Backbone as numpy.savetxt, mean C-alpha at the origin, in Angstrom:
# Nx Ny Nz CAx CAy CAz Cx Cy Cz
-8.84 -29.77 -2.72 -8.43 -28.86 -1.62 -9.61 -27.91 -1.42
-9.94 -27.63 -0.09 -11.05 -26.87 0.27 -10.68 -25.29 -0.05
-11.74 -24.48 -0.04 -11.56 -23.08 -0.31 -10.77 -22.48 0.96
-11.09 -22.95 2.17 -10.38 -22.59 3.29 -8.99 -22.79 3.32
-8.56 -24.11 2.79 -7.10 -24.44 2.69 -6.35 -23.53 1.78
-7.21 -23.22 0.56 -6.55 -22.26 -0.40 -6.36 -20.93 0.17
-7.39 -20.36 0.82 -7.23 -19.06 1.35 -6.15 -18.95 2.40
-5.93 -20.06 3.13 -4.90 -20.05 4.21 -3.53 -20.11 3.51
-3.44 -20.94 2.49 -2.08 -20.94 1.75 -1.81 -19.54 1.07
-2.86 -18.89 0.46 -2.61 -17.62 -0.15 -2.32 -16.58 0.86
-3.02 -16.72 2.15 -2.82 -15.79 3.21 -1.32 -15.82 3.70
-0.85 -17.06 3.87 0.53 -17.34 4.32 1.53 -16.87 3.39
1.26 -17.07 2.08 2.16 -16.59 1.01 2.22 -15.07 1.01
1.05 -14.41 1.21 1.05 -12.91 1.25 1.92 -12.37 2.47
1.65 -13.06 3.68 2.43 -12.65 4.77 4.04 -12.85 4.41
4.36 -13.91 3.92 5.82 -14.12 3.51 6.34 -13.02 2.52
5.50 -12.81 1.71 6.04 -11.67 0.70 6.01 -10.33 1.37
5.14 -10.00 2.26 5.10 -8.78 2.89 6.42 -8.68 3.80
6.69 -9.75 4.47 7.85 -9.78 5.24 9.11 -9.41 4.52
9.17 -10.11 3.30 10.33 -9.87 2.40 10.53 -8.54 2.01
9.36 -7.85 1.61 9.50 -6.46 1.31 9.63 -5.57 2.46
9.04 -5.95 3.53 9.22 -5.09 4.77 10.62 -5.00 5.25
11.36 -6.17 5.07 12.78 -6.08 5.39 13.76 -5.69 4.39
13.23 -5.40 3.30 14.13 -4.91 2.07 14.62 -3.48 2.40
15.85 -3.24 2.15 16.39 -1.91 2.41 16.28 -1.02 1.18
15.93 -1.74 0.14 15.83 -1.01 -1.27 14.48 -0.59 -1.54
13.46 -1.14 -1.02 12.02 -1.02 -1.38 11.26 -0.16 -0.32
10.51 0.71 -0.77 9.49 1.43 0.03 8.19 0.63 -0.15
7.66 0.07 0.97 6.46 -0.74 0.80 5.39 -0.03 1.78
4.25 -0.09 1.15 3.09 0.54 1.97 1.78 -0.24 1.64
0.84 -0.17 2.49 -0.44 -0.64 2.35 -1.42 0.53 2.57
-2.38 0.62 1.55 -3.34 1.67 1.81 -4.74 1.02 1.71
-5.75 1.87 2.41 -7.17 1.45 2.21 -7.60 2.07 0.93
-8.48 1.40 0.27 -9.07 1.89 -1.04 -10.26 2.78 -0.66
-9.97 3.94 -0.10 -10.98 4.95 0.26 -10.64 6.20 -0.36
-11.46 7.22 -0.15 -11.34 8.46 -1.02 -10.03 9.08 -0.68
-9.34 8.87 0.51 -8.13 9.55 0.70 -6.95 8.56 0.71
-7.18 7.34 0.28 -6.09 6.29 0.19 -5.30 6.26 1.43
-6.04 6.01 2.47 -5.41 6.11 3.93 -4.34 5.04 3.94
-3.22 5.63 4.52 -2.12 4.64 4.75 -2.44 3.82 5.99
-2.32 2.55 5.81 -2.40 1.59 6.87 -1.07 1.14 7.52
-0.14 0.92 6.62 1.17 0.42 6.98 2.22 0.99 6.01
3.30 1.18 6.50 4.52 1.59 5.61 5.78 1.12 6.33
6.73 0.70 5.57 8.05 0.37 6.12 8.91 1.57 6.25
9.99 1.48 6.99 10.88 2.70 7.25 11.37 3.30 5.92
11.61 2.44 4.97 12.25 2.93 3.72 11.14 3.79 3.00
9.84 3.41 3.13 8.82 4.21 2.48 8.88 5.72 3.01
9.01 5.79 4.46 9.05 7.13 4.93 10.43 7.86 4.51
11.53 7.10 4.41 12.76 7.81 3.82 12.43 8.38 2.54
11.75 7.60 1.61 11.58 7.96 0.19 10.80 9.18 0.23
9.61 9.32 0.94 8.67 10.38 0.96 9.16 11.59 1.72
10.19 11.33 2.42 10.86 12.44 3.27 9.89 12.94 4.45
9.12 12.02 4.91 8.23 12.27 6.08 8.59 11.40 7.14
8.41 11.67 8.43 8.36 10.67 9.47 6.97 10.09 9.61
6.90 8.97 10.31 5.64 8.34 10.52 4.71 9.30 11.34
5.16 10.01 12.16 4.58 11.01 13.06 3.94 12.08 12.18
4.83 12.57 11.33 4.30 13.75 10.37 3.28 13.21 9.60
3.37 12.14 8.99 2.30 11.47 8.15 0.98 11.42 8.89
1.10 10.84 10.23 -0.16 10.72 10.96 -0.69 12.16 11.40
0.22 13.06 11.94 -0.36 14.24 12.49 -0.66 15.32 11.56
0.14 15.54 10.56 -0.19 16.56 9.45 -0.91 16.16 8.35
-0.87 14.87 7.92 -1.62 14.44 6.75 -2.63 13.43 7.13
-2.86 13.17 8.42 -3.87 12.17 8.80 -3.85 10.89 8.12
-2.63 10.39 7.78 -2.34 9.25 6.95 -3.09 9.17 5.59
-3.28 10.34 5.17 -3.98 10.48 3.72 -2.93 10.44 2.76
-2.67 9.27 2.15 -1.52 9.15 1.10 -1.97 10.01 -0.15
-3.17 10.17 -0.42 -3.58 10.97 -1.58 -2.98 12.40 -1.68
-2.68 12.85 -0.34 -2.11 14.22 -0.25 -0.62 14.29 -0.73
-0.02 13.08 -0.86 1.30 12.94 -1.33 1.41 12.90 -2.85
0.31 12.81 -3.47 0.29 12.61 -5.03 0.02 14.00 -5.56
0.81 14.30 -6.63 0.59 15.63 -7.29 -0.84 15.69 -7.91
-1.52 16.73 -7.76 -3.00 16.82 -8.30 -3.10 16.45 -9.77
-2.05 16.66 -10.60 -2.13 16.31 -11.94 -2.09 14.78 -12.16
-1.55 14.07 -11.15 -1.38 12.66 -11.19 -2.58 11.80 -10.55
-3.34 12.64 -9.80 -4.45 11.87 -9.03 -5.46 11.02 -9.93
-5.86 11.56 -11.07 -6.68 10.86 -11.88 -6.12 9.41 -12.35
-4.77 9.48 -12.70 -4.19 8.38 -13.20 -4.04 7.25 -12.12
-3.71 7.71 -10.81 -3.50 6.88 -9.70 -4.89 6.10 -9.37
-5.88 7.06 -9.22 -7.28 6.49 -9.06 -7.67 5.43 -10.19
-7.33 5.66 -11.40 -7.66 4.79 -12.46 -6.90 3.53 -12.38
-5.58 3.57 -12.05 -4.81 2.43 -11.81 -5.39 1.56 -10.61
-5.64 2.10 -9.63 -6.36 1.42 -8.52 -7.66 0.67 -8.92
-8.54 1.52 -9.58 -9.84 1.02 -10.11 -9.57 -0.20 -11.03
-8.63 -0.05 -11.86 -8.31 -1.19 -12.93 -7.87 -2.43 -12.04
-7.04 -2.23 -11.11 -6.57 -3.43 -10.28 -7.68 -4.13 -9.51
-8.53 -3.21 -8.98 -9.74 -3.91 -8.29 -10.59 -4.59 -9.25
-10.93 -4.13 -10.46 -11.66 -4.68 -11.42 -11.20 -6.05 -11.88
-9.88 -6.24 -12.01 -9.17 -7.37 -12.44 -8.81 -8.33 -11.32
-9.07 -7.98 -10.09 -8.89 -8.90 -9.01 -7.53 -8.73 -8.41
-6.73 -7.70 -8.75 -5.33 -7.75 -8.10 -5.43 -7.11 -6.82
-4.66 -7.66 -5.91 -4.66 -7.13 -4.52 -3.34 -6.32 -4.25
-2.63 -6.04 -5.35 -1.46 -5.25 -5.13 -1.13 -4.29 -6.53
-0.50 -3.32 -6.27 -0.05 -2.56 -7.56 1.49 -2.21 -7.33
2.08 -2.33 -8.50 3.61 -2.05 -8.34 3.84 -0.89 -9.07
């Protein structure tokens, strides 16, 4: 099997998993950019319900910077968790 075929299969699997989470009523699902602000790229409605912000508030007042949602005492642990995931090749964190 070629690398392109494997990538395509993995991509399709990822899309299916995202759809499952996106449609879940119990899970807050979000995707962030791994940048200095952990910029929010996507979030389902339940994520906004959990954080008690609307999509518009997150965009307008926080500039989609999800790092602003994290307590300052927890920021180093969050950044370390993300760094560890990147070093081990994980593309998600639970």
